[in-house]
Amino acid sequence: MTPSLLLAVLASGFIYGITPGPGVLAVFGIGAAHGRRAGAGFLCGHLLGDVIWCSTALVAIVGAREIGSTAFDVLGVLSAVYLFWLGWRAVRAQRRNGDEAQGAARQPFWHGIVFGLTNPKAYPVAVATFTALLSSRAELLNWSMLPALIALSFIGGALAYAILIGVVGAQRVRTVYQRHELLITRLCGVMFIGFAINALMHALPGLMPNKG
């Protein structure tokens, strides 16, 4: 495993874990209502779902690569389209109603497990994020690397969650996040669109007819 591939997998797990989405919004809501410990419990439970969905996504990506480059390129295009759609929605997001409450959990850890396992966006987002960042190194992927890929993605996600735990519940962070939530969401949308363009740049040439 090359250093660039190692870094790409770590970055994929980190970005998947820290990018604002249902789980991140939920932990900020729980942290605001119940403090850092409750937020940390939620994230620890949620990490189980992340490991399962990221592992499933990596199996799909490596499987597509082993079947052939065309299958991987098709997966890359589909992932890019999905990422672009998510990014476009985020860029066009409107300010939410301030009365919309984030549900507080009496048992944050178990709530996090259920939340992480049942999030309908988890798998497609994982596939799209990992494909976008690994597409330029597709030729290096094989089944023997799968355990290491899963472990690295877990480390990346754990690092992201460590940062979230460090900031959740802090009054200043909550204030800044609530004040600039729309801007943060739109910036993440721009980042998703950038990942989509990156995935398309690596996938489309492989699907073009060879004129040679």
Coordinates of C-alpha atoms in Angstrom, one line a residue:
M1 CA 0.0 0.0 0.0
T2 CA 1.6 3.3 -1.1
P3 CA 1.6 6.4 1.1
S4 CA -0.7 8.2 -1.3
L5 CA -3.3 5.4 -1.1
L6 CA -3.0 5.2 2.7
L7 CA -3.5 8.9 2.9
A8 CA -6.5 8.8 0.6
V9 CA -8.3 6.1 2.6
L10 CA -7.6 7.9 5.9
A11 CA -8.9 11.1 4.3
S12 CA -12.0 9.3 3.0
G13 CA -12.9 8.0 6.4
F14 CA -12.2 11.4 8.0
I15 CA -14.3 13.4 5.5
Y16 CA -17.1 10.9 5.7
G17 CA -17.2 11.2 9.5
I18 CA -16.8 15.0 9.8
T19 CA -18.8 16.3 6.9
P20 CA -22.1 17.8 8.1
G21 CA -25.0 15.4 7.6
P22 CA -27.8 13.9 9.7
G23 CA -25.4 12.4 12.2
V24 CA -23.3 15.5 12.7
L25 CA -26.4 17.7 13.0
A26 CA -27.9 15.2 15.5
V27 CA -24.7 15.2 17.7
F28 CA -24.6 19.0 17.8
G29 CA -28.3 19.0 18.8
I30 CA -27.7 16.4 21.6
G31 CA -24.6 18.2 22.7
A32 CA -26.5 21.5 22.9
A33 CA -29.2 19.8 25.0
H34 CA -27.3 17.4 27.2
G35 CA -23.6 18.3 26.9
R36 CA -20.4 16.8 25.6
R37 CA -20.7 13.4 27.4
A38 CA -24.1 12.7 25.7
G39 CA -22.7 13.8 22.4
A40 CA -19.7 11.5 22.8
G41 CA -21.9 8.6 23.7
F42 CA -24.0 9.2 20.6
L43 CA -20.9 9.3 18.3
C44 CA -19.4 6.1 19.8
G45 CA -22.6 4.3 19.0
H46 CA -22.9 5.9 15.6
L47 CA -19.3 4.7 14.8
L48 CA -20.6 1.1 14.6
G49 CA -22.9 2.1 11.7
D50 CA -20.1 4.0 10.0
V51 CA -17.8 0.9 10.1
I52 CA -20.4 -1.3 8.6
W53 CA -21.4 1.1 5.8
C54 CA -17.8 2.1 5.0
S55 CA -16.8 -1.6 4.9
T56 CA -19.7 -2.4 2.6
A57 CA -18.8 0.5 0.4
L58 CA -15.1 -0.6 0.2
V59 CA -16.2 -4.2 -0.7
A60 CA -18.3 -2.8 -3.5
I61 CA -15.4 -0.6 -4.7
V62 CA -12.8 -3.3 -4.6
G63 CA -15.3 -5.8 -6.2
A64 CA -16.0 -3.4 -9.0
R65 CA -12.2 -2.9 -9.6
E66 CA -11.6 -6.7 -9.6
I67 CA -14.4 -7.3 -12.1
G68 CA -12.9 -4.8 -14.4
S69 CA -12.0 -1.2 -14.9
T70 CA -15.3 -0.5 -16.8
A71 CA -17.4 -1.6 -13.8
F72 CA -15.3 0.7 -11.5
D73 CA -15.6 3.6 -14.0
V74 CA -19.4 3.2 -14.1
L75 CA -19.5 3.1 -10.3
G76 CA -17.3 6.3 -10.3
V77 CA -19.7 8.1 -12.7
L78 CA -22.8 7.1 -10.6
S79 CA -21.0 8.2 -7.4
A80 CA -20.0 11.5 -9.0
V81 CA -23.6 12.2 -10.1
Y82 CA -24.9 11.4 -6.6
L83 CA -22.2 13.6 -4.9
F84 CA -23.0 16.4 -7.3
W85 CA -26.7 16.1 -6.5
L86 CA -25.9 16.2 -2.7
G87 CA -23.6 19.2 -3.3
W88 CA -26.1 21.1 -5.4
R89 CA -28.8 20.6 -2.8
A90 CA -26.5 21.8 0.0
V91 CA -25.4 24.9 -2.1
R92 CA -29.1 25.7 -2.5
A93 CA -30.1 25.0 1.1
Q94 CA -32.3 27.5 2.9
R95 CA -32.2 28.5 6.5
R96 CA -34.1 26.0 8.7
N97 CA -36.9 26.9 11.0
G98 CA -35.3 27.7 14.3
D99 CA -38.1 25.8 16.1
E100 CA -37.1 22.5 14.6
A101 CA -35.6 20.7 17.6
Q102 CA -33.0 18.1 17.4
G103 CA -34.3 15.0 19.3
A104 CA -32.5 14.5 22.6
A105 CA -31.6 10.9 23.5
R106 CA -32.0 9.4 26.9
Q107 CA -29.6 6.7 26.0
P108 CA -27.2 8.4 23.5
F109 CA -25.0 5.4 22.9
W110 CA -27.9 3.1 21.8
H111 CA -29.6 6.0 20.0
G112 CA -26.3 6.5 18.0
I113 CA -26.2 2.8 17.1
V114 CA -29.7 2.8 15.7
F115 CA -29.2 6.1 14.0
G116 CA -26.0 5.0 12.3
L117 CA -27.4 1.7 11.1
T118 CA -30.7 3.1 9.8
N119 CA -29.4 6.2 8.1
P120 CA -30.6 5.7 4.5
K121 CA -27.9 8.0 3.1
A122 CA -25.0 6.3 4.8
Y123 CA -24.1 3.7 2.2
P124 CA -24.4 5.8 -1.0
V125 CA -22.5 8.7 0.6
A126 CA -19.8 6.3 1.7
V127 CA -19.5 4.7 -1.8
A128 CA -19.5 8.2 -3.4
T129 CA -16.9 9.7 -1.0
F130 CA -14.5 6.7 -1.2
T131 CA -14.8 6.3 -5.0
A132 CA -14.1 10.0 -5.5
L133 CA -10.9 9.9 -3.5
L134 CA -9.7 6.5 -4.5
S135 CA -10.5 6.6 -8.2
S136 CA -7.0 7.9 -9.2
R137 CA -5.5 4.9 -7.4
A138 CA -7.9 2.3 -8.6
E139 CA -5.3 0.1 -10.1
L140 CA -3.8 -0.5 -6.7
L141 CA -6.9 -1.9 -5.1
N142 CA -7.3 -5.7 -4.5
W143 CA -9.0 -8.0 -2.0
S144 CA -5.9 -8.6 0.1
M145 CA -5.9 -4.9 1.0
L146 CA -9.5 -4.9 2.2
P147 CA -8.8 -5.4 6.0
A148 CA -6.2 -2.6 5.9
L149 CA -8.6 -0.4 4.0
I150 CA -11.3 -0.9 6.5
A151 CA -8.9 -0.3 9.4
L152 CA -7.6 2.9 7.9
S153 CA -11.2 4.2 7.2
F154 CA -12.1 3.4 10.8
I155 CA -9.0 5.4 12.0
G156 CA -10.0 8.3 9.8
G157 CA -13.6 8.3 11.1
A158 CA -12.4 8.0 14.7
L159 CA -10.2 11.0 14.2
A160 CA -13.1 13.0 12.8
Y161 CA -15.3 12.0 15.8
A162 CA -12.5 12.9 18.2
I163 CA -12.6 16.4 16.8
L164 CA -16.4 16.5 17.0
I165 CA -16.4 15.3 20.6
G166 CA -13.8 18.0 21.5
V167 CA -16.0 20.8 20.2
V168 CA -19.6 19.5 20.8
G169 CA -21.2 21.1 23.8
A170 CA -18.9 24.1 23.9
Q171 CA -21.0 27.2 24.0
R172 CA -18.9 29.3 21.6
V173 CA -18.9 26.5 19.1
R174 CA -22.6 26.0 19.3
T175 CA -23.1 29.7 18.9
V176 CA -20.8 29.9 15.8
Y177 CA -22.3 26.8 14.3
Q178 CA -25.9 28.0 14.7
R179 CA -25.1 31.4 13.4
H180 CA -23.2 30.2 10.3
E181 CA -24.9 26.8 9.8
L182 CA -26.2 27.8 6.3
L183 CA -22.8 29.0 5.2
I184 CA -21.1 25.8 6.5
T185 CA -23.7 23.6 4.7
R186 CA -23.2 25.5 1.5
L187 CA -19.4 25.2 1.7
C188 CA -19.7 21.5 2.2
G189 CA -21.9 21.4 -0.9
V190 CA -19.1 23.1 -2.9
M191 CA -16.7 20.4 -1.5
F192 CA -19.0 17.6 -2.6
I193 CA -19.3 19.1 -6.1
G194 CA -15.5 19.3 -6.2
F195 CA -15.3 15.6 -5.3
A196 CA -17.8 14.8 -8.0
I197 CA -15.8 16.6 -10.6
N198 CA -12.7 14.8 -9.5
A199 CA -14.4 11.4 -9.8
L200 CA -15.7 12.2 -13.3
M201 CA -12.3 13.3 -14.4
H202 CA -10.9 9.8 -13.5
A203 CA -13.9 7.8 -14.6
L204 CA -15.0 9.2 -17.9
P205 CA -11.8 8.7 -19.8
G206 CA -12.0 4.9 -19.1
L207 CA -15.5 4.8 -20.6
M208 CA -14.6 6.7 -23.8
P209 CA -14.1 4.6 -27.0
N210 CA -10.4 3.9 -27.7
K211 CA -9.7 5.6 -31.0
G212 CA -6.3 4.0 -31.2

